[in-house]
């Protein structure tokens, strides 16, 4: 260890990869987690925990397949299905933390209240133990891993305060039990809205209305030839939007025919919904997509254009989240227009020394979060140890401004090109020509096969001996767990 200390705030996915990346580079990580377990949103409890903003519901299943979602040197168990329950994800995070001995670096029930810049460089971090006790510790570097979904977003509507039924943000939704025999409005057009609306329509709500102001595009988890949708994403694909459009049309050729409203090309659409069920719920009549809301009555909802939905017993706002940092100065991370000012979505240019602070996981990933956050953490510690040099603040500002969709809330950035960009800077993006020279089969798998995270452990710092085999096992690991007939009878 170099003796340089890194404060890591949060022990969710971003925190765990940050701890590992730090000790791999000889830095000394100390992780503060306000709750009593690791996992962040994957640590499921019946009630929201104190200070918890984002949460999953009981039935959540990953929206990216396991081979695209894993950490680059730690595959999900072969026997597990391609899409995973919250229990399995939480178990995986525990086994990752145990395998790499990460837990000894974590202080639980430690809530970070404030971070201040020291005049001689580095940071003072104030931590509360939740029982009135406060301590202050000094660090050389800070990694903020507190999650992008840090405050539920509640839209306001005229009359909402007079509405008599259940009003709930999706972060409090756990299952359908409170909604039986009710007519329910679910607001939102992305994955949570779709999953909650379908679950209610299946499980005893009288009628469910899905209110979308702009419509949506539905991506099925699995499509042609029973392939998980994201395994089609390879480095050789130039137009990723076209592929996504094709995938969306596997199940639902014409979205407008079943009321999903959206005939726009995929690049113009804001909301993506990963869902395998919505078309069936709609054609069976239990779920009706409707337009946006104009106002609420005591037990009614008036839609834009005047239609009134009567006898509404509950409304669930699956309207997403906002990002806030209670312990950081806003000017460090946001500009005057409230846009995040993070170089490479990681280093805040509002601090004096952006190469001493990193924010990991501060965007809504369009692809799987885990490998993208892992590369951010690997890149960040390479910045800390000065293997990667940051450009001047002006250059970083110009670079941030070139990417207009990186706003205050990074709505779905394309993770695969982003991962390549970070990997390139730390020397972990495999070179096609170099690989072709010594291992042509591997070069083909890296370029024309799925862009799996293992490809970032083939070369550069911290390679993993198992990476090559893992790359060649992707299809077997995906199909074998769901085909017990073949594995039992056809060995
Ligand atoms: C419903 C839902 C489903 C999702 N499904 C998927 C999916 O299928 N696949 C996928 O890739 N991604 C999914 N995501 C995205 C998900 O957010 C990421 O996968 C990832 O888990 C986020 O990890 P994180 O560490 O950035 O944040 P979090 O999981 O939010 O963890 C942040 C941690 O920081 C701690 N913390 C916060 N503030 C403080 C403080 N002041 N002091 C100390 N500790 C603090 C929190 O207690 C928490 O443990 C989903 C998100 C939601 C909301
Ligand atoms: N594993 C899974 O299956 C799964 C399930 C759920 C969520 N997730 C993940 O969890 C994260 C959060 O997803 P999310 O669906 O909760 O939130 P989200 O992706 O931020 O979507 C929020 C939705 O709310 C709508 N909305 C926002 N403000 C509105 C308003 N004022 N009126 C009407 N609609 C409004 C948006 O529609 P507009 O397009 O109109 O803005 C959008 O569809 C994402 O990363 C997602 O991938 C994963």
XYZ file of C-alpha atoms and ligand atoms in Angstrom:
592
model
C 0.000 0.000 0.000
C 1.181 3.527 -0.805
C -0.191 4.939 2.450
C -2.561 7.162 0.438
C -6.084 6.915 1.844
C -9.297 6.972 -0.175
C -12.720 7.666 1.342
C -15.420 5.748 -0.502
C -18.970 6.815 0.260
C -21.523 4.023 -0.204
C -21.198 0.229 -0.445
C -23.515 -0.470 -3.362
C -22.218 -1.732 -6.692
C -20.202 1.458 -7.287
C -18.678 1.354 -3.799
C -17.622 -2.297 -4.069
C -15.828 -1.849 -7.397
C -14.178 1.280 -6.039
C -12.814 -0.546 -2.992
C -11.387 -3.283 -5.198
C -9.892 -0.854 -7.706
C -8.205 1.103 -4.913
C -6.412 -1.755 -3.262
C -5.431 -3.163 -6.667
C -3.502 0.065 -7.261
C -1.953 0.157 -3.806
C -4.296 2.755 -2.319
C -5.897 2.314 1.086
C -9.712 2.347 0.830
C -12.070 3.168 3.702
C -15.705 2.750 2.714
C -18.533 4.375 4.693
C -21.972 2.818 4.318
C -24.946 4.355 6.101
C -26.880 1.072 6.285
C -25.948 -2.279 7.781
C -25.367 -4.306 4.616
C -23.778 -3.991 1.196
C -25.670 -3.828 -2.089
C -27.432 -0.438 -2.127
C -30.613 -0.866 -4.161
C -30.067 -4.655 -4.267
C -30.280 -4.796 -0.459
C -34.025 -5.275 -0.307
C -36.123 -4.503 2.751
C -39.921 -4.434 3.132
C -39.839 -0.771 4.148
C -37.594 1.990 2.871
C -34.620 2.319 5.199
C -33.838 5.691 6.791
C -32.237 7.864 4.128
C -32.919 5.377 1.329
C -34.260 6.887 -1.893
C -34.161 4.270 -4.647
C -35.428 0.771 -4.076
C -36.496 -2.262 -6.051
C -39.787 -4.080 -5.799
C -39.914 -7.721 -4.750
C -40.296 -9.256 -8.216
C -37.590 -7.239 -9.968
C -35.489 -9.156 -12.470
C -32.373 -7.743 -14.123
C -32.956 -6.066 -17.452
C -29.566 -7.036 -18.858
C -28.329 -10.591 -19.182
C -25.853 -12.008 -16.693
C -22.984 -12.281 -19.170
C -23.253 -8.564 -19.972
C -23.967 -7.550 -16.364
C -21.166 -9.175 -14.417
C -17.931 -7.684 -13.147
C -15.081 -8.274 -15.577
C -13.240 -10.858 -13.473
C -16.137 -12.469 -11.640
C -18.793 -14.243 -13.749
C -22.218 -15.054 -12.357
C -22.556 -18.773 -11.539
C -22.965 -20.878 -14.657
C -26.117 -22.568 -13.315
C -27.975 -19.286 -12.850
C -30.461 -18.191 -15.539
C -29.587 -15.366 -17.924
C -31.777 -12.816 -16.093
C -31.579 -12.646 -12.331
C -33.834 -12.013 -9.364
C -32.892 -9.387 -6.780
C -31.987 -12.191 -4.335
C -29.450 -13.631 -6.748
C -27.943 -10.229 -7.495
C -27.549 -9.528 -3.789
C -25.989 -12.971 -3.266
C -23.601 -12.302 -6.154
C -22.516 -8.983 -4.631
C -21.838 -10.738 -1.328
C -19.788 -13.451 -3.002
C -17.841 -10.795 -4.953
C -17.122 -8.937 -1.716
C -16.097 -12.174 0.035
C -13.995 -13.472 -2.853
C -11.935 -10.271 -3.057
C -12.044 -9.687 0.729
C -13.699 -6.284 0.375
C -15.812 -6.243 3.534
C -12.910 -5.518 5.872
C -12.651 -2.066 4.268
C -16.302 -1.154 4.980
C -17.580 0.722 8.025
C -21.324 0.087 8.341
C -23.880 2.431 9.932
C -21.573 5.285 8.993
C -23.384 8.176 7.344
C -21.199 10.737 5.594
C -22.514 14.197 6.459
C -19.961 16.526 4.951
C -16.877 16.606 2.738
C -14.607 19.641 2.808
C -11.484 20.447 0.830
C -8.358 20.850 2.979
C -6.114 23.827 2.299
C -3.054 21.551 1.927
C -4.832 19.204 -0.511
C -7.043 16.218 0.261
C -10.355 16.079 2.040
C -11.941 16.131 5.502
C -14.863 13.774 5.791
C -17.415 14.072 8.610
C -19.191 10.857 9.504
C -22.171 10.279 11.777
C -22.809 6.938 13.446
C -26.561 7.582 13.527
C -26.638 7.667 17.350
C -25.470 11.248 17.750
C -21.731 10.493 17.458
C -19.654 12.326 14.842
C -16.083 11.814 13.698
C -13.863 13.558 11.199
C -11.223 11.800 9.112
C -8.716 13.078 6.573
C -8.199 11.454 3.173
C -6.055 11.981 0.084
C -8.837 11.079 -2.345
C -12.610 10.683 -2.322
C -14.869 8.409 -4.363
C -18.560 9.280 -4.140
C -20.643 6.142 -4.736
C -24.003 7.141 -3.308
C -26.141 6.351 -6.368
C -27.627 8.479 -9.097
C -31.161 7.817 -7.915
C -30.856 9.902 -4.776
C -34.276 11.567 -4.540
C -37.636 10.313 -5.821
C -39.146 12.538 -8.504
C -42.801 13.379 -7.797
C -44.520 15.381 -10.530
C -47.092 17.870 -9.280
C -50.640 18.068 -10.655
C -53.612 20.277 -9.819
C -55.845 18.561 -7.271
C -53.344 15.854 -6.271
C -53.613 16.898 -2.619
C -57.375 16.228 -2.702
C -56.990 12.710 -4.114
C -58.295 10.223 -1.543
C -56.683 6.999 -2.698
C -53.185 5.568 -2.253
C -50.452 7.901 -3.585
C -47.139 6.164 -3.813
C -43.772 6.641 -5.494
C -42.464 3.420 -7.036
C -39.597 3.362 -4.521
C -42.178 2.300 -1.912
C -43.860 -0.258 -4.132
C -43.001 -3.799 -3.076
C -45.787 -5.974 -4.486
C -49.403 -5.898 -5.652
C -51.069 -6.744 -2.312
C -52.220 -3.190 -1.464
C -53.792 -2.742 -4.895
C -56.156 -5.720 -5.122
C -59.682 -4.865 -6.318
C -58.673 -1.321 -7.159
C -58.563 0.685 -10.335
C -55.006 1.967 -10.433
C -53.148 4.585 -12.455
C -49.423 4.009 -12.950
C -47.557 7.100 -14.184
C -44.379 6.713 -16.254
C -43.142 5.097 -19.442
C -39.923 3.368 -18.467
C -39.037 -0.003 -16.950
C -40.475 0.490 -13.465
C -43.797 1.760 -14.787
C -44.091 -1.174 -17.179
C -43.201 -3.831 -14.613
C -45.441 -2.418 -11.884
C -48.394 -1.953 -14.252
C -48.074 -5.516 -15.576
C -47.755 -6.998 -12.096
C -50.901 -5.189 -10.941
C -52.790 -6.224 -14.083
C -51.847 -9.887 -13.459
C -52.493 -9.892 -9.731
C -55.952 -8.714 -8.902
C -56.272 -5.013 -9.646
C -59.586 -4.434 -11.393
C -58.094 -2.217 -14.075
C -54.720 -0.611 -14.590
C -54.099 2.562 -16.621
C -50.554 3.297 -17.686
C -50.245 7.050 -18.140
C -47.412 8.135 -20.459
C -46.835 11.675 -21.594
C -44.545 10.760 -24.512
C -45.040 7.058 -25.142
C -42.330 4.432 -24.958
C -40.300 1.805 -26.735
C -40.442 -1.722 -25.365
C -37.344 -3.907 -25.391
C -37.949 -7.606 -24.643
C -35.381 -9.414 -22.525
C -35.219 -12.205 -25.021
C -35.919 -12.247 -28.728
C -35.016 -14.019 -31.948
C -33.601 -17.516 -31.341
C -34.114 -17.045 -27.609
C -31.116 -14.748 -27.410
C -30.920 -12.178 -24.621
C -31.231 -8.848 -26.401
C -27.985 -7.384 -25.166
C -25.845 -10.289 -26.402
C -26.362 -8.876 -29.881
C -24.256 -5.844 -29.026
C -20.778 -6.382 -30.425
C -17.868 -4.033 -31.080
C -18.361 -4.453 -34.822
C -21.803 -2.812 -34.781
C -21.646 0.717 -36.072
C -25.264 1.846 -35.788
C -26.400 0.735 -32.343
C -29.701 2.610 -32.535
C -30.718 0.601 -35.586
C -30.071 -2.634 -33.729
C -32.090 -1.404 -30.751
C -34.918 -0.469 -33.073
C -34.862 -3.959 -34.588
C -34.850 -5.554 -31.156
C -37.814 -3.418 -30.097
C -39.736 -4.625 -33.144
C -39.148 -8.325 -32.442
C -42.151 -8.411 -30.155
C -44.102 -5.287 -30.995
C -43.936 -4.423 -34.670
C -46.169 -1.376 -34.413
C -46.251 0.302 -31.005
C -49.097 2.615 -31.933
C -51.468 -0.302 -32.631
C -51.500 -1.310 -28.982
C -51.610 2.209 -27.621
C -47.962 2.680 -26.742
C -48.218 5.850 -28.755
C -44.743 6.108 -29.999
C -44.093 6.068 -33.696
C -40.986 8.217 -33.423
C -37.629 6.754 -34.458
C -35.831 5.267 -31.492
C -33.183 7.994 -31.297
C -35.855 10.601 -30.471
C -37.491 8.607 -27.730
C -36.738 9.339 -24.109
C -38.228 6.348 -22.349
C -37.135 2.772 -22.854
C -39.064 0.015 -21.149
C -37.551 -3.433 -20.744
C -40.595 -5.671 -20.513
C -41.757 -9.078 -21.734
C -45.389 -8.946 -20.806
C -46.964 -5.622 -21.607
C -48.385 -6.516 -24.998
C -50.254 -9.492 -23.483
C -51.651 -7.433 -20.590
C -52.856 -4.826 -23.087
C -54.544 -7.194 -25.512
C -56.183 -9.030 -22.607
C -57.716 -5.732 -21.535
C -56.479 -5.466 -17.939
C -53.908 -2.809 -18.798
C -54.726 0.245 -20.841
C -52.073 2.706 -21.974
C -53.396 6.268 -21.741
C -52.036 9.772 -22.295
C -50.629 12.147 -19.647
C -52.535 13.469 -16.646
C -54.100 16.928 -16.439
C -55.536 16.904 -12.913
C -56.747 14.825 -10.004
C -60.136 14.761 -8.256
C -61.134 13.076 -4.979
C -61.201 9.682 -6.662
C -60.764 10.493 -10.316
C -58.031 11.370 -12.768
C -58.586 13.699 -15.728
C -56.321 13.016 -18.671
C -54.950 15.517 -21.136
C -57.647 15.958 -23.808
C -60.401 15.550 -21.223
C -61.113 11.859 -20.653
C -62.003 11.188 -16.999
C -60.956 7.976 -15.265
C -63.445 7.377 -12.412
C -63.277 5.368 -9.239
C -59.483 5.388 -9.089
C -58.241 3.861 -5.822
C -54.505 4.336 -6.208
C -51.811 6.053 -8.199
C -48.217 4.854 -8.430
C -45.652 7.387 -9.640
C -42.975 5.450 -11.504
C -41.540 8.784 -12.536
C -37.918 8.169 -11.721
C -35.451 10.018 -9.570
C -33.352 13.135 -9.269
C -29.766 13.454 -8.246
C -28.631 15.352 -5.138
C -25.565 15.341 -2.914
C -26.254 16.468 0.629
C -22.614 16.303 1.679
C -20.949 17.993 -1.309
C -20.955 21.622 -2.397
C -23.282 21.943 -5.383
C -20.750 24.191 -7.153
C -18.243 21.331 -7.160
C -20.427 19.105 -9.281
C -23.140 21.230 -10.948
C -22.880 24.276 -13.208
C -25.258 27.292 -12.966
C -27.843 25.447 -15.059
C -27.757 22.429 -12.771
C -25.890 20.265 -15.257
C -23.422 17.811 -13.807
C -19.872 18.897 -14.555
C -18.049 15.594 -14.563
C -15.176 14.936 -16.910
C -15.717 11.471 -18.415
C -18.791 11.372 -16.154
C -16.387 10.903 -13.226
C -14.154 13.835 -12.189
C -15.898 17.018 -10.945
C -14.335 20.045 -12.601
C -15.771 22.437 -10.002
C -13.198 21.365 -7.368
C -9.654 22.739 -7.262
C -8.120 19.318 -7.774
C -10.413 17.198 -9.975
C -7.804 14.434 -9.979
C -8.484 13.839 -6.277
C -12.212 13.224 -6.410
C -14.288 10.780 -8.449
C -18.029 10.221 -8.657
C -18.776 6.658 -9.655
C -22.132 5.602 -11.112
C -23.623 9.065 -11.609
C -25.535 8.314 -14.770
C -28.464 6.134 -15.746
C -26.817 3.446 -17.813
C -28.459 2.447 -21.070
C -26.644 -0.864 -20.688
C -25.732 -2.911 -17.629
C -24.513 -0.790 -14.746
C -21.986 -3.086 -13.070
C -19.274 -3.270 -15.771
C -19.649 0.413 -16.625
C -19.214 1.438 -12.979
C -16.283 -0.951 -12.669
C -14.469 0.719 -15.566
C -15.195 4.135 -14.094
C -13.589 3.037 -10.826
C -10.575 1.527 -12.604
C -10.150 4.715 -14.641
C -10.539 6.936 -11.556
C -7.840 5.212 -9.531
C -5.547 5.436 -12.559
C -6.170 9.178 -12.431
C -5.392 9.207 -8.681
C -2.078 7.401 -9.164
C -1.340 9.707 -12.127
C -1.131 6.950 -14.705
C -3.907 8.813 -16.515
C -3.381 12.591 -16.681
C -6.389 14.888 -16.764
C -6.338 17.672 -19.382
C -6.691 21.341 -18.365
C -10.002 22.497 -16.853
C -10.828 24.379 -20.070
C -10.293 21.270 -22.123
C -12.371 19.203 -19.712
C -15.169 21.803 -19.785
C -15.151 21.802 -23.581
C -15.292 18.025 -23.574
C -18.292 18.008 -21.213
C -20.117 20.574 -23.338
C -19.640 18.478 -26.456
C -21.928 15.887 -24.920
C -25.264 17.657 -24.505
C -27.181 14.659 -23.246
C -24.979 14.481 -20.175
C -27.352 16.667 -18.163
C -28.185 16.896 -14.494
C -29.816 13.523 -14.783
C -27.927 11.470 -17.311
C -30.815 9.769 -19.025
C -29.549 6.510 -20.396
C -26.078 6.933 -21.763
C -24.837 4.327 -24.196
C -22.610 2.245 -21.968
C -20.685 0.170 -24.495
C -18.934 3.013 -26.378
C -18.440 4.748 -23.040
C -16.780 1.655 -21.552
C -14.466 1.455 -24.561
C -13.492 5.102 -24.093
C -12.500 4.548 -20.451
C -10.812 1.212 -21.143
C -8.789 2.769 -23.952
C -7.357 5.352 -21.550
C -6.146 2.749 -19.078
C -4.914 0.360 -21.773
C -7.598 -2.262 -21.115
C -9.464 -2.043 -24.412
C -8.294 -5.063 -26.404
C -6.524 -4.202 -29.622
C -8.036 -6.138 -32.530
C -4.828 -6.326 -34.564
C -2.635 -7.238 -31.630
C -5.041 -9.957 -30.547
C -5.407 -11.205 -34.125
C -1.653 -11.810 -34.307
C -1.449 -14.122 -31.318
C -5.004 -15.473 -31.001
C -7.226 -15.012 -34.093
C -10.173 -16.872 -32.564
C -10.135 -14.595 -29.551
C -9.919 -11.503 -31.777
C -13.039 -12.642 -33.654
C -14.887 -13.344 -30.401
C -13.994 -9.887 -29.081
C -15.136 -8.118 -32.254
C -18.026 -10.114 -33.579
C -19.217 -11.688 -30.347
C -20.999 -9.910 -27.489
C -19.045 -7.047 -25.929
C -18.808 -8.822 -22.581
C -16.961 -7.267 -19.608
C -14.305 -10.028 -19.585
C -12.798 -8.438 -22.714
C -11.473 -5.633 -20.476
C -9.291 -8.098 -18.537
C -7.331 -9.464 -21.496
C -4.698 -6.768 -21.581
C -3.602 -3.651 -19.736
C -3.470 -3.345 -15.949
C -4.858 -6.105 -13.721
C -5.549 -8.753 -16.345
C -7.459 -11.888 -15.335
C -6.267 -15.359 -16.333
C -9.826 -16.613 -16.680
C -10.889 -13.910 -19.158
C -10.277 -15.866 -22.369
C -12.174 -18.925 -21.179
C -15.003 -16.756 -19.869
C -15.344 -15.103 -23.296
C -15.680 -18.467 -24.978
C -18.176 -19.692 -22.370
C -20.711 -16.900 -22.864
C -23.181 -18.841 -25.012
C -22.915 -22.037 -23.007
C -23.411 -20.139 -19.720
C -26.446 -18.419 -21.203
C -28.250 -21.424 -22.627
C -27.222 -24.287 -20.340
C -29.128 -23.177 -17.203
C -32.429 -22.906 -19.063
C -32.076 -26.201 -20.873
C -32.060 -28.924 -18.260
C -33.374 -31.410 -20.841
C -30.298 -30.974 -22.974
C -27.881 -30.969 -20.055
C -29.447 -34.092 -18.513
C -30.090 -36.165 -21.637
C -27.689 -35.052 -24.292
C -24.323 -34.875 -22.536
C -35.762 -0.621 -9.653
C -34.370 -0.634 -10.215
C -33.939 -1.719 -10.971
C -32.677 -1.732 -11.532
N -32.307 -2.806 -12.308
C -31.077 -2.822 -12.865
C -30.676 -3.924 -13.660
O -31.423 -4.859 -13.877
N -29.431 -3.916 -14.179
C -28.577 -2.881 -13.963
O -27.444 -2.917 -14.445
N -28.942 -1.818 -13.216
C -30.159 -1.758 -12.672
N -30.535 -0.687 -11.915
C -29.599 0.426 -11.762
C -28.908 0.346 -10.388
O -29.106 1.583 -9.870
C -27.490 -0.095 -10.525
O -27.495 -1.445 -10.951
C -26.645 -0.076 -9.265
O -27.109 -1.023 -8.350
C -26.495 1.261 -8.611
O -25.462 1.132 -7.678
P -24.814 2.349 -6.871
O -23.771 1.778 -6.017
O -24.428 3.419 -7.833
O -26.002 2.990 -6.048
P -26.885 2.389 -4.859
O -27.247 0.996 -5.118
O -27.985 3.366 -4.665
O -25.915 2.398 -3.591
C -25.543 3.597 -2.954
C -25.088 3.248 -1.541
O -24.616 4.448 -0.929
C -25.094 4.500 0.407
N -25.125 5.910 0.820
C -25.857 6.906 0.250
N -25.590 8.080 0.867
C -24.682 7.818 1.840
C -24.018 8.618 2.798
N -24.234 9.936 2.882
N -23.153 8.006 3.649
C -22.914 6.681 3.572
N -23.514 5.879 2.675
C -24.385 6.443 1.809
C -26.467 3.862 0.325
O -26.907 3.401 1.577
C -26.214 2.727 -0.673
O -25.812 1.551 -0.039
C -31.802 -0.639 -11.326
C -32.219 0.451 -10.557
C -33.501 0.457 -10.006
C -33.929 1.656 -9.204
N -34.277 -4.558 -13.861
C -35.392 -4.050 -14.280
O -36.195 -4.692 -14.878
C -35.670 -2.637 -13.958
C -36.948 -2.313 -13.570
C -37.199 -0.993 -13.218
C -36.206 -0.038 -13.306
N -34.976 -0.393 -13.715
C -33.908 0.620 -13.798
O -34.111 1.558 -12.769
C -33.785 2.847 -13.196
C -34.953 3.796 -12.948
O -36.027 3.427 -13.802
P -37.465 4.063 -13.632
O -38.353 3.446 -14.613
O -37.851 4.009 -12.193
O -37.212 5.610 -13.928
P -36.763 6.373 -15.275
O -36.064 5.452 -16.189
O -36.088 7.607 -14.858
O -38.137 6.755 -15.947
C -38.995 7.700 -15.389
C -40.255 7.751 -16.210
O -41.120 8.731 -15.648
C -41.641 9.522 -16.674
N -41.886 10.858 -16.125
C -40.998 11.669 -15.532
N -41.609 12.814 -15.144
C -42.903 12.694 -15.516
C -44.039 13.523 -15.407
N -43.934 14.741 -14.855
N -45.192 13.076 -15.898
C -45.278 11.864 -16.486
N -44.249 11.022 -16.617
C -43.078 11.436 -16.139
C -40.614 9.542 -17.781
O -41.275 9.701 -19.006
P -40.871 10.743 -20.174
O -40.284 9.915 -21.246
O -42.168 11.325 -20.555
O -39.937 11.740 -19.569
C -40.038 8.134 -17.656
O -40.734 7.235 -18.460
C -33.364 2.714 -14.653
O -31.969 2.622 -14.704
C -33.972 1.399 -15.076
O -33.233 0.751 -16.092
C -34.695 -1.673 -14.043
